[in-house]
PDB file of C-alpha atoms and ligand atoms in Angstrom:
ATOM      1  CA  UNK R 532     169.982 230.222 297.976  1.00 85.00           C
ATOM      2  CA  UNK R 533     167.917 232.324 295.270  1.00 92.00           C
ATOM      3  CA  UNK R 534     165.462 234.619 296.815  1.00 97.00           C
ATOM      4  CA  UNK R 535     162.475 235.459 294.485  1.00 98.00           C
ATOM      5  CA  UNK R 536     161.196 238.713 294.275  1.00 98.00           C
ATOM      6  CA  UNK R 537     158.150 238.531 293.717  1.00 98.00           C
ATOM      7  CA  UNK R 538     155.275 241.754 293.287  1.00 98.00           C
ATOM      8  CA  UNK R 539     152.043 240.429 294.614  1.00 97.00           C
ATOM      9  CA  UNK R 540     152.719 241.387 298.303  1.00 98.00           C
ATOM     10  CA  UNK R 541     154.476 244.887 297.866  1.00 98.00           C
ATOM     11  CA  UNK R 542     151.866 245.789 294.860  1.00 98.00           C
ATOM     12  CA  UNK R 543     148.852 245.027 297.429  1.00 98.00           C
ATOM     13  CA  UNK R 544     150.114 246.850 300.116  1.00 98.00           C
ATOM     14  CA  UNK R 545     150.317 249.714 297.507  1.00 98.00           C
ATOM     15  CA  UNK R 546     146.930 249.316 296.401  1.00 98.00           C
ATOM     16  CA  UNK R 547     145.379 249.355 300.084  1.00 98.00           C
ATOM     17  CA  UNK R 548     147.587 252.114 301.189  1.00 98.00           C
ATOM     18  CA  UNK R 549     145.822 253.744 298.229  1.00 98.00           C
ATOM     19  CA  UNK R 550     142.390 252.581 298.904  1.00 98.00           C
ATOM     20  CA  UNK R 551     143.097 253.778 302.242  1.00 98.00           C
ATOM     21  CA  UNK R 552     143.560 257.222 300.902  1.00 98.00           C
ATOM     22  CA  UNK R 553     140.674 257.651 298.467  1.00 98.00           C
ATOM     23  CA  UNK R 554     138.089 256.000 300.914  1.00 98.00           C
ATOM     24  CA  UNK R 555     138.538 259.588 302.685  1.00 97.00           C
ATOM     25  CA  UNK R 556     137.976 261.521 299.142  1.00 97.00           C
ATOM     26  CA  UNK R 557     134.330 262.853 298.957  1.00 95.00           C
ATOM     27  CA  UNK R 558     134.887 262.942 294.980  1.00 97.00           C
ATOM     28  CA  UNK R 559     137.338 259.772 293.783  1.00 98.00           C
ATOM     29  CA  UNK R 560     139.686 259.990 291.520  1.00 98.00           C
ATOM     30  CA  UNK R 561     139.335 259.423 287.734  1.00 98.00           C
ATOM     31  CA  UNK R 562     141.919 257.846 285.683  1.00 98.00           C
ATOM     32  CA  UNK R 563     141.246 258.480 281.043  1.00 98.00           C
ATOM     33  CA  UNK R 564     142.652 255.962 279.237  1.00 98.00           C
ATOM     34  CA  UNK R 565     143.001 256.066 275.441  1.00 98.00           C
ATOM     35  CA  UNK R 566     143.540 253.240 273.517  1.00 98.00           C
ATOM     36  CA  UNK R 567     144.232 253.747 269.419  1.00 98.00           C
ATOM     37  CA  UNK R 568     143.637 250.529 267.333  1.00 97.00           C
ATOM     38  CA  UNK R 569     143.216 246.646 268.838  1.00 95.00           C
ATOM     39  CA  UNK R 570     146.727 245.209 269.475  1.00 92.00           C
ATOM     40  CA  UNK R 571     145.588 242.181 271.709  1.00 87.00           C
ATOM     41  CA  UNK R 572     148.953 242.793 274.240  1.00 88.00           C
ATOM     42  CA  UNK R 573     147.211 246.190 275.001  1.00 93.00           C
ATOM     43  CA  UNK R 574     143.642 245.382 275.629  1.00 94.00           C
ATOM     44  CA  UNK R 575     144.453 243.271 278.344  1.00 90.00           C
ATOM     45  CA  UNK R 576     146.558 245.712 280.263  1.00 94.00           C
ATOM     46  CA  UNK R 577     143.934 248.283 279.685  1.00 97.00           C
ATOM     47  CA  UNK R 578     141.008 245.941 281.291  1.00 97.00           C
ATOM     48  CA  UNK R 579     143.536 245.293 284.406  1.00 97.00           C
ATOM     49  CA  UNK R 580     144.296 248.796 284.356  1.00 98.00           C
ATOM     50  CA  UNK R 581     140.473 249.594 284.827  1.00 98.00           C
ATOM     51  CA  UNK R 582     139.603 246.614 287.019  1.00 98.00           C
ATOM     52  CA  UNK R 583     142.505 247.787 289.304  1.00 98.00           C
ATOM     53  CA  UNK R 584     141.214 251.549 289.641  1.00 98.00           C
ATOM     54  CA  UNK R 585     137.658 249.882 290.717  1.00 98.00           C
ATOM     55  CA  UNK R 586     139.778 247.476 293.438  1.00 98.00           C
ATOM     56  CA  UNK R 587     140.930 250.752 294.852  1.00 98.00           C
ATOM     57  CA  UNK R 588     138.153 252.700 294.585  1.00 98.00           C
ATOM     58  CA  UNK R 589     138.696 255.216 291.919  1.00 98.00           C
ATOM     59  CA  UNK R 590     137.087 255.469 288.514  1.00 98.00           C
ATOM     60  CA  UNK R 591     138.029 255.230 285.322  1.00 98.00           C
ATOM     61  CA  UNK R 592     136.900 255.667 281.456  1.00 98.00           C
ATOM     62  CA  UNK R 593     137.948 254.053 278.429  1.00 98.00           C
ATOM     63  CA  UNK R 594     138.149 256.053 274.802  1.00 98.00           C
ATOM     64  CA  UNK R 595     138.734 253.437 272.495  1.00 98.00           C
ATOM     65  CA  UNK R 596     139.669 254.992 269.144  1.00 98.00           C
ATOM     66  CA  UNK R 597     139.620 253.053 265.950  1.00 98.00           C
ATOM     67  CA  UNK R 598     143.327 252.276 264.273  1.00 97.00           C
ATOM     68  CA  UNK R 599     142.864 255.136 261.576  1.00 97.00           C
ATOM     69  CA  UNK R 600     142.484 257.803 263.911  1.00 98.00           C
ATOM     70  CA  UNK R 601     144.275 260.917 262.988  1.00 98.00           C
ATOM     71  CA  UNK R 602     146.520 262.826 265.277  1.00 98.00           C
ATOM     72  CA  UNK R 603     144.704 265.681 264.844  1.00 98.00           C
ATOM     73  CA  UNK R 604     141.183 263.943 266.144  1.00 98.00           C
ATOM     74  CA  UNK R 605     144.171 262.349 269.314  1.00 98.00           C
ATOM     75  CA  UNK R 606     145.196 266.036 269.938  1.00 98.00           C
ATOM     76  CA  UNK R 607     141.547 267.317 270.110  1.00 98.00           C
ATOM     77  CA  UNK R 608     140.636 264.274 273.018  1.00 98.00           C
ATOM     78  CA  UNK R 609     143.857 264.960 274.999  1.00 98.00           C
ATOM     79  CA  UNK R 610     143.512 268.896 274.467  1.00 98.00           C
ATOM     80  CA  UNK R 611     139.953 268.192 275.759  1.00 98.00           C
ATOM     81  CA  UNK R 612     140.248 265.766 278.929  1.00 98.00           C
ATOM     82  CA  UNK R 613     143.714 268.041 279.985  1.00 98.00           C
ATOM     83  CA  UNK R 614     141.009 271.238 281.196  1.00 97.00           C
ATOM     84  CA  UNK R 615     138.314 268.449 282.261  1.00 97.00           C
ATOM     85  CA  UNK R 616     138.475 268.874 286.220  1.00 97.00           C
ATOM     86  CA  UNK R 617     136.598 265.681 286.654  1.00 97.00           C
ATOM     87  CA  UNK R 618     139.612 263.658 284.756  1.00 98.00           C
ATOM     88  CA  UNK R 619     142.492 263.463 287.059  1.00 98.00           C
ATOM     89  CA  UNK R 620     145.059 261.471 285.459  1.00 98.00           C
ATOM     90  CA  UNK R 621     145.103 260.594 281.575  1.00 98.00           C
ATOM     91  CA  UNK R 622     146.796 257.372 280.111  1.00 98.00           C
ATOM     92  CA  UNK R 623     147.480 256.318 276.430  1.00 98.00           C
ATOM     93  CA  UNK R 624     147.990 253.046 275.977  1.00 98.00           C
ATOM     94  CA  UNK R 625     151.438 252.569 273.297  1.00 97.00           C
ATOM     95  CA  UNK R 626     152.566 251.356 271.077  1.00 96.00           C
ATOM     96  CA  UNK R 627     149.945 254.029 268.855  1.00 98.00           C
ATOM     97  CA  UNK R 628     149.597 252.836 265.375  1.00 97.00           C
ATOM     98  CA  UNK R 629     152.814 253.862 263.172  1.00 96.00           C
ATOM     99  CA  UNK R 630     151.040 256.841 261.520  1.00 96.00           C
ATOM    100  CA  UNK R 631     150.738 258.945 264.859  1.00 98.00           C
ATOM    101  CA  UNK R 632     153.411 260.663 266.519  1.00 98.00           C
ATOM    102  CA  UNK R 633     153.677 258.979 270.327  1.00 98.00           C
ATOM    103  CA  UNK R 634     156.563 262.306 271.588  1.00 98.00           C
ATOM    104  CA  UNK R 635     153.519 264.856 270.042  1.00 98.00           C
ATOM    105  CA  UNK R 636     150.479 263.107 272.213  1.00 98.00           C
ATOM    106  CA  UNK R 637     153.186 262.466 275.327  1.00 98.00           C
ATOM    107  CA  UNK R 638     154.129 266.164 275.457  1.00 98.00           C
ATOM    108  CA  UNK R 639     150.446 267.668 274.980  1.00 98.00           C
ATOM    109  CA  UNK R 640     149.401 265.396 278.137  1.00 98.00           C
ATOM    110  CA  UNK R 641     148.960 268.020 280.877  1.00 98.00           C
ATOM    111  CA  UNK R 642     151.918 267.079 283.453  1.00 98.00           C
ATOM    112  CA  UNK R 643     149.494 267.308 286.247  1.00 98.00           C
ATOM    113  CA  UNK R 644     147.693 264.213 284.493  1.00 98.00           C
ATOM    114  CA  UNK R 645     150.018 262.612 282.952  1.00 98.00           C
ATOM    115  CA  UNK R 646     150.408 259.328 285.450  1.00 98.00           C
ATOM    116  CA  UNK R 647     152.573 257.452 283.072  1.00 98.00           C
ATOM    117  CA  UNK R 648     155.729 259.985 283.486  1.00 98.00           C
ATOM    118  CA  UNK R 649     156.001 260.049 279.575  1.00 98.00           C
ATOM    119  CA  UNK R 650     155.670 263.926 279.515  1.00 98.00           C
ATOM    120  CA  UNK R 651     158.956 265.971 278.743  1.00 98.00           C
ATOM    121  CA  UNK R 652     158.044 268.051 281.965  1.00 98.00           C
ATOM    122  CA  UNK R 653     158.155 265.004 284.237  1.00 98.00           C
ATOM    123  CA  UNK R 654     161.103 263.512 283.023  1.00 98.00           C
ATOM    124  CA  UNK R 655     162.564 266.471 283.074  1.00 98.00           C
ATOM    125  CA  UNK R 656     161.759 266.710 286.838  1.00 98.00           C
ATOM    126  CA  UNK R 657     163.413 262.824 287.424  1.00 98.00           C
ATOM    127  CA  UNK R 658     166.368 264.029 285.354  1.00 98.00           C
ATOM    128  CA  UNK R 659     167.175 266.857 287.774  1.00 97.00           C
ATOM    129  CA  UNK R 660     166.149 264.530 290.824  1.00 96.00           C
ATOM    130  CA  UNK R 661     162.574 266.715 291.475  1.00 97.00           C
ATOM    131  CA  UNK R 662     159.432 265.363 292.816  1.00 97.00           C
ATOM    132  CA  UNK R 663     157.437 264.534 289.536  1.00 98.00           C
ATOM    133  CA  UNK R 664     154.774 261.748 288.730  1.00 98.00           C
ATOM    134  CA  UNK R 665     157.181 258.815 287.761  1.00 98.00           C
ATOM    135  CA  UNK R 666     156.965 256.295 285.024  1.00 98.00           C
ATOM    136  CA  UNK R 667     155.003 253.662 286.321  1.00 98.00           C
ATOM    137  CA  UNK R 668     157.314 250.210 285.587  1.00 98.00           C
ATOM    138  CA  UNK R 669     160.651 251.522 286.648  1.00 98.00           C
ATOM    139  CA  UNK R 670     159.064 253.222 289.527  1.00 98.00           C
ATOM    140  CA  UNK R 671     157.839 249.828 290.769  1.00 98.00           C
ATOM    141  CA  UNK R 672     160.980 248.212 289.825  1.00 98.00           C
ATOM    142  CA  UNK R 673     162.884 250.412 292.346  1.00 98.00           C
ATOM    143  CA  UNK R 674     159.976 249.899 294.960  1.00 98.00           C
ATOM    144  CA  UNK R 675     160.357 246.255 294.428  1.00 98.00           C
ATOM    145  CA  UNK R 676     164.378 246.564 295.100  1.00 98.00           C
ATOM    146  CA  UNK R 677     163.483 248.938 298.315  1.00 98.00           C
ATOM    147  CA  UNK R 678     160.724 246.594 299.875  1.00 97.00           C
ATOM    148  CA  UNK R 679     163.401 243.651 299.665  1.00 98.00           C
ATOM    149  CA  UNK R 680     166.119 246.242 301.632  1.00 98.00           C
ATOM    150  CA  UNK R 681     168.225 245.564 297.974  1.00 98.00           C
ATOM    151  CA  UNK R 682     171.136 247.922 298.097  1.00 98.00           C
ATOM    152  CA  UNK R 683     171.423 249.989 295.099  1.00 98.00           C
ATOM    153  CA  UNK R 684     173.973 252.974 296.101  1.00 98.00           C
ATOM    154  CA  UNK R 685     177.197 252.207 294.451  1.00 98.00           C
ATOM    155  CA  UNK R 686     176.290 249.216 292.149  1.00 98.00           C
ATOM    156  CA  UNK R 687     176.352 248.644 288.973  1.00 98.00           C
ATOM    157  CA  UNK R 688     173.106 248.236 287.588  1.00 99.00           C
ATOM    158  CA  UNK R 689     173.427 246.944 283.932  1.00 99.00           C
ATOM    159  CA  UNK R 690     169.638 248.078 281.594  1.00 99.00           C
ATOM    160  CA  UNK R 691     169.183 245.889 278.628  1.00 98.00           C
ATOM    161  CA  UNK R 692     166.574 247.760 276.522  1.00 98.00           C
ATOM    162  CA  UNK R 693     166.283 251.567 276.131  1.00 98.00           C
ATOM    163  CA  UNK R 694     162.835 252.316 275.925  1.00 97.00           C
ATOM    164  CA  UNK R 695     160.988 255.811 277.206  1.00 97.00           C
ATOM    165  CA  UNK R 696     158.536 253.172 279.012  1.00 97.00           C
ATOM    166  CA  UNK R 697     161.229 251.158 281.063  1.00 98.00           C
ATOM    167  CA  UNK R 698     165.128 251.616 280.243  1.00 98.00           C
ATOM    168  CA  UNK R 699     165.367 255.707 279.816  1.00 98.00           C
ATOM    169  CA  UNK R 700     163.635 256.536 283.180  1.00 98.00           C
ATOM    170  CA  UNK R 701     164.683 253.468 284.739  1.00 98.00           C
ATOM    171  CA  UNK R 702     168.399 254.865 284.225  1.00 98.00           C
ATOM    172  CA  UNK R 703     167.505 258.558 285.679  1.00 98.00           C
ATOM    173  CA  UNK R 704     165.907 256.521 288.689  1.00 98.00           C
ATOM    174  CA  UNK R 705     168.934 254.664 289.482  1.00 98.00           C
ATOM    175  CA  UNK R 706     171.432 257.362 288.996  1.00 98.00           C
ATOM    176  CA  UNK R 707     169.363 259.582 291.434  1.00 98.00           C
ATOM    177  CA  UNK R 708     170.206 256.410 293.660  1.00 98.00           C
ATOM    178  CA  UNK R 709     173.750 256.664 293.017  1.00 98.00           C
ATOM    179  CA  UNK R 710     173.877 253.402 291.274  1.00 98.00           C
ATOM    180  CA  UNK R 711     176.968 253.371 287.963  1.00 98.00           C
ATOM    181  CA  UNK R 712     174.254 252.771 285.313  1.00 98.00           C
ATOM    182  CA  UNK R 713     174.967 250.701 282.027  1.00 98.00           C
ATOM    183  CA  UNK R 714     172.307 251.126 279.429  1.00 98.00           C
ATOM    184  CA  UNK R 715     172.300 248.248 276.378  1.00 98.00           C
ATOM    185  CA  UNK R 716     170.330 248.160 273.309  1.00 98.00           C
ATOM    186  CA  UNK R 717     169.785 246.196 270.212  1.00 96.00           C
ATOM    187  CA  UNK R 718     172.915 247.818 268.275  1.00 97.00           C
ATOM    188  CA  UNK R 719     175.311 247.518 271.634  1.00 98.00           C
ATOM    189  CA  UNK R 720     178.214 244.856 270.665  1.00 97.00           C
ATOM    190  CA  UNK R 721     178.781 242.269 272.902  1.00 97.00           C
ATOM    191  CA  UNK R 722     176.219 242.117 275.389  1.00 98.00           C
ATOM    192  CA  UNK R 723     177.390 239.513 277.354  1.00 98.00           C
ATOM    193  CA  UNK R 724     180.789 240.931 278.602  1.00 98.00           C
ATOM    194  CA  UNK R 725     178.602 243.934 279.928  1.00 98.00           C
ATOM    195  CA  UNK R 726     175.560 242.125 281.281  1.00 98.00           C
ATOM    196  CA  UNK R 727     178.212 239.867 283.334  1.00 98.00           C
ATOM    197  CA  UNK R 728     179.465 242.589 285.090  1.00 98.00           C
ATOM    198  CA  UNK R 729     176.091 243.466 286.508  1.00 98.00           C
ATOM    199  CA  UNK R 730     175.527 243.618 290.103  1.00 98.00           C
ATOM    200  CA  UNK R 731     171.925 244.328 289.047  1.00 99.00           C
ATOM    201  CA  UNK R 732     170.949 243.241 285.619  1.00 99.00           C
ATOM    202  CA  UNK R 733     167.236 244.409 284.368  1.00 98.00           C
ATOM    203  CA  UNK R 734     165.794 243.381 280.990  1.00 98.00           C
ATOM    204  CA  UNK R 735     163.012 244.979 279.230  1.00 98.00           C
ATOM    205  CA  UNK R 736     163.297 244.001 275.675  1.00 97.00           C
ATOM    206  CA  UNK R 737     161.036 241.198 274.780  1.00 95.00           C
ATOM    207  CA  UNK R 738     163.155 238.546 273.267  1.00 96.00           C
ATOM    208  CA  UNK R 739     162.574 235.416 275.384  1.00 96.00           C
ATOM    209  CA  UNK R 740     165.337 233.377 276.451  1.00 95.00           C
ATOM    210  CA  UNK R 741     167.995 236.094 275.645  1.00 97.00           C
ATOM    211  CA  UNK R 742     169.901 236.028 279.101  1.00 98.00           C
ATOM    212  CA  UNK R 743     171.577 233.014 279.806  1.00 98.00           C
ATOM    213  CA  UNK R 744     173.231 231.853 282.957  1.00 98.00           C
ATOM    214  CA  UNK R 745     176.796 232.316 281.117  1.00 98.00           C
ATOM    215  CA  UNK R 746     175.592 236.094 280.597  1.00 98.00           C
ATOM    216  CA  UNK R 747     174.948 236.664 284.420  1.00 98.00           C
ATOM    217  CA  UNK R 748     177.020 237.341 287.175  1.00 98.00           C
ATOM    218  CA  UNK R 749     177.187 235.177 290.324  1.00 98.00           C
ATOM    219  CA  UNK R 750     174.916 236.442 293.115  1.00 98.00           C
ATOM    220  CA  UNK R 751     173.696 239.072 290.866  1.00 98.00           C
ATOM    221  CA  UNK R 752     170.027 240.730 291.062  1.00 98.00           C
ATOM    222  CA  UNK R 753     168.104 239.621 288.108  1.00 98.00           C
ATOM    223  CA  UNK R 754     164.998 241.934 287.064  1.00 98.00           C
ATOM    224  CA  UNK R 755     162.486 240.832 283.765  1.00 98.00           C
ATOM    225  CA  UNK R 756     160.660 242.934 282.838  1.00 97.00           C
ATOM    226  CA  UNK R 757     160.292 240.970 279.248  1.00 96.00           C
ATOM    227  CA  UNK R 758     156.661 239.860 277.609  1.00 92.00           C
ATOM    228  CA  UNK R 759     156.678 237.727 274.741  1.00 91.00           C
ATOM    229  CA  UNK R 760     153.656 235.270 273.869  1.00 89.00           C
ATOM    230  CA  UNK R 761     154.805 231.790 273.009  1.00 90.00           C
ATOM    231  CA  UNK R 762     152.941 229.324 271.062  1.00 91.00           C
ATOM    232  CA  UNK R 763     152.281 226.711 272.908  1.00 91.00           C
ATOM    233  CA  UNK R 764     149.659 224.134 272.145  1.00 93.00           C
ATOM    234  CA  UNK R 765     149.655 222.680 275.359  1.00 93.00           C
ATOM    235  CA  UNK R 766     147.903 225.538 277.514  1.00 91.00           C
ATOM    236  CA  UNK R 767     144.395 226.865 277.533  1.00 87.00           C
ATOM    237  CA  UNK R 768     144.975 229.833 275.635  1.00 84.00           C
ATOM    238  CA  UNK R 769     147.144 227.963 272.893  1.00 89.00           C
ATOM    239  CA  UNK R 770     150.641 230.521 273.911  1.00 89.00           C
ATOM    240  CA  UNK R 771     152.593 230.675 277.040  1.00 88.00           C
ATOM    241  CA  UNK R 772     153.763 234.021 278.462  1.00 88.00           C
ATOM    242  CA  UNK R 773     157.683 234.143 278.715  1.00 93.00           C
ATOM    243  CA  UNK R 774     160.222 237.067 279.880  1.00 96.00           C
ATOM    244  CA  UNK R 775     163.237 237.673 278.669  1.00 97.00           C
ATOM    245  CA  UNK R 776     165.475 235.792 281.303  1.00 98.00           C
ATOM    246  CA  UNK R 777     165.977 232.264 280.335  1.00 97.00           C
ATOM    247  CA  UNK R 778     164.665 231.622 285.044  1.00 97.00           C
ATOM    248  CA  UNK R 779     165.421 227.583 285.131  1.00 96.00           C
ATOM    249  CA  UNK R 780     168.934 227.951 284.340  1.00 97.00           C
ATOM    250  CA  UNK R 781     170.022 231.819 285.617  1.00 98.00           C
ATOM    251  CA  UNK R 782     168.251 231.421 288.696  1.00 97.00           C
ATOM    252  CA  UNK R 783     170.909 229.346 290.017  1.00 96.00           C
ATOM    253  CA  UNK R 784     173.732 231.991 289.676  1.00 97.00           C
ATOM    254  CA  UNK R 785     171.487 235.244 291.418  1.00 97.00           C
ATOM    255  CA  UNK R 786     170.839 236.526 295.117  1.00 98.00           C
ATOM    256  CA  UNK R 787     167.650 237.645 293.802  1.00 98.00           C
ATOM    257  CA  UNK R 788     165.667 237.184 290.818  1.00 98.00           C
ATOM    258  CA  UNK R 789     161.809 238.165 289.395  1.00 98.00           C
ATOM    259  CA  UNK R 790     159.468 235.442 288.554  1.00 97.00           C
ATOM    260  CA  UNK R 791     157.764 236.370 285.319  1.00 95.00           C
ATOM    261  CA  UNK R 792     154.798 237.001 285.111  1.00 92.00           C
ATOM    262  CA  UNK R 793     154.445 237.837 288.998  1.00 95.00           C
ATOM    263  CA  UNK R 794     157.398 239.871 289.307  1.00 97.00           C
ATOM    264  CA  UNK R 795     157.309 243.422 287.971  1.00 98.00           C
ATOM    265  CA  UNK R 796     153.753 243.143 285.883  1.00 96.00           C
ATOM    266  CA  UNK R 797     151.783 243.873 289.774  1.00 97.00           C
ATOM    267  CA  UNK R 798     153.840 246.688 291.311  1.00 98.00           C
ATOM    268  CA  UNK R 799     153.737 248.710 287.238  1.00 98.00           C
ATOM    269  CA  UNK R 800     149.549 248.623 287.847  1.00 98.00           C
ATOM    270  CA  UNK R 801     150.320 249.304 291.504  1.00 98.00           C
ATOM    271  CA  UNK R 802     152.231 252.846 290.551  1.00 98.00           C
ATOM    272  CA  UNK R 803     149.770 253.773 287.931  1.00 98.00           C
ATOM    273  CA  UNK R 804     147.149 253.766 290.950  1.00 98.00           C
ATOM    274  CA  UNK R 805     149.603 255.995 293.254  1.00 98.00           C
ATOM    275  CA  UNK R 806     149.840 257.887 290.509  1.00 98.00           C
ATOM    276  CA  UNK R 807     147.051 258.956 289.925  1.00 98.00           C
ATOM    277  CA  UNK R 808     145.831 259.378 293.092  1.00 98.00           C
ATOM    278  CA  UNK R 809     148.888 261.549 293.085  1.00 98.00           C
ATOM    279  CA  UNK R 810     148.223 263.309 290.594  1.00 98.00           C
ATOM    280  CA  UNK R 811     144.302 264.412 291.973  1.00 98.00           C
ATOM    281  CA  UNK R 812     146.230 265.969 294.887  1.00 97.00           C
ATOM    282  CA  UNK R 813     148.345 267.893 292.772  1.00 95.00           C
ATOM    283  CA  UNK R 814     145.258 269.215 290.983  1.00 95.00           C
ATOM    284  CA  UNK R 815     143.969 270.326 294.531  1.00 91.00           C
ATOM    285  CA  UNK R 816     141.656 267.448 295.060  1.00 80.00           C
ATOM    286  CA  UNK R 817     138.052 268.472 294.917  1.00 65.00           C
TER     287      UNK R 817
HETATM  288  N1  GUN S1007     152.511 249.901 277.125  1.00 59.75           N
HETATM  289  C1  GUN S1007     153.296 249.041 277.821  1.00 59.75           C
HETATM  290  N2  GUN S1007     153.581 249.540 279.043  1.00 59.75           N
HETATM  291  C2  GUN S1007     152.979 250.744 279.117  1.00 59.75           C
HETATM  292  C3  GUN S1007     152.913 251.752 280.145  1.00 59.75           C
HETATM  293  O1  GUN S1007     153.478 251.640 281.240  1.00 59.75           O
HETATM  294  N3  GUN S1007     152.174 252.843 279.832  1.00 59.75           N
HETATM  295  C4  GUN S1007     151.558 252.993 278.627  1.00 59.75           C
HETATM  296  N4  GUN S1007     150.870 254.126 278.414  1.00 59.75           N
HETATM  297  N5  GUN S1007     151.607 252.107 277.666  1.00 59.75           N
HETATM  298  C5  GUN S1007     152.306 250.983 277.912  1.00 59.75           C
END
């Protein structure tokens, strides 16, 4: 019988465990986000992002830069909120427009701050196994594999997507667990005689419907971490939100397997909160 896993529980115990903590803080934590340009995707992570910090307690601010920003002008905010003792964690929302350089702005973020793991200090931490401040959607992933008592020492975990948001640190988090780790991508041939051999299969590409149940391995763990908007004239908002695992039919062949949305989306806010509550203690509080 298919088990879902499923992030609402494990990402609210998270977010009171946190609460708990920054009830105690005299001065709360404050979590910068950037956003450059209006891609629709973003702005709605970036109002849960800031709902979720007031859930817990913490504050947040928004810099919302217009799409022909310069890097220059994105150097000189991050330059300025990195020595700002009242900002404890900074976030940029990406994709950035084409014309700025996303590896520039991740490695001027102060480490201290930087609660999405992007900097080359932190994953330079996770690569060696250190204590760091973690990308936020892998780190939930593994939470979400830990809170279910999911083995992952010794399996193979197949990654379908290598991104620096989910596949790349996703890997390093999983090999620190002494899973074999398989990473796939949009030039690997034959995906299907590799993502059958998964014992744990996680996709993170966007392409809906891409894994089918001939793709997937019986009693595997199944992990989307896909967003694609579908038109779809017969909801509300005229599109339907769909992962990248094609659920009615690979359900039946997995132990486990994410809803989506509901699945990995909660615990990825979840960590961001940790994080930066994290990364305010690192700074020495105040
Ligand atoms: N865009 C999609 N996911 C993420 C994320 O985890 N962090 C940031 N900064 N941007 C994103």
């Amino acid at each position: 019988m298919v088990k879902l896993l499923e992030g609402k529980r494990p990402s609210d115990k998270i977010k009171y465990q946190v609460a708990k903590e920054v009830k105690k803080l005299d001065v709360k934590p404050k979590l910068s986000v950037i956003m450059v340009g209006n891609n629709p995707a973003s702005e709605v992570y970036v109002a849960l992002k800031h709902k979720s910090c007031k859930e817990v307690g913490m504050t947040s601010d928004e810099y919302h830069l217009p799409e022909n920003t310069t890097q220059e002008e994105l150097e000189k905010l991050i330059t300025k909120l990195n020595t700002n003792p009242a900002v404890s964690g900074i976030l940029v929302q990406l994709p950035l427009p084409k014309n700025l350089k996303t590896s520039r702005i991740m490695s001027l973020i102060n480490p201290a701050k930087d609660v999405d793991g992007f900097n080359p200090v932190n994953i330079g931490l996770l690569t060696i196994g250190d204590k760091c401040l973690e990308a936020c959607t892998p780190k939930g992933i593994m939470l979400l594999l830990e809170e279910n008592k999911i083995p992952v020492e010794g399996m193979h975990a197949v990654l379908v997507g290598k991104s620096l948001i989910v596949g790349k640190p996703l890997m390093q988090m999983l090999l620190n667990r002494n899973a074999t780790v398989t990473v796939c991508h949009s030039k690997t041939r034959d995906l299907k005689s590799l993502t059958s051999k998964a014992d744990i299969l996680v996709t993170a590409v966007g392409k809906a419907g891409l894994i089918k149940s001939d793709m997937v391995k019986e009693g595997a763990v199944v992990i989307d971490v896909g967003f694609s908007r579908i038109p779809d004239a017969s909801t509300q908002l005229g599109y339907r939100i769909a992962g990248d695992v094609d659920f009615e039919n690979v359900k039946h062949k997995c132990s486990w397997i994410t809803p989506n949305p509901g699945g990995v989306g909660p615990m990825t806010v979840a960590v961001l909160l940790q994080n930066t509550l994290k990364a305010y203690l690192m700074q020495g509080g105040r």
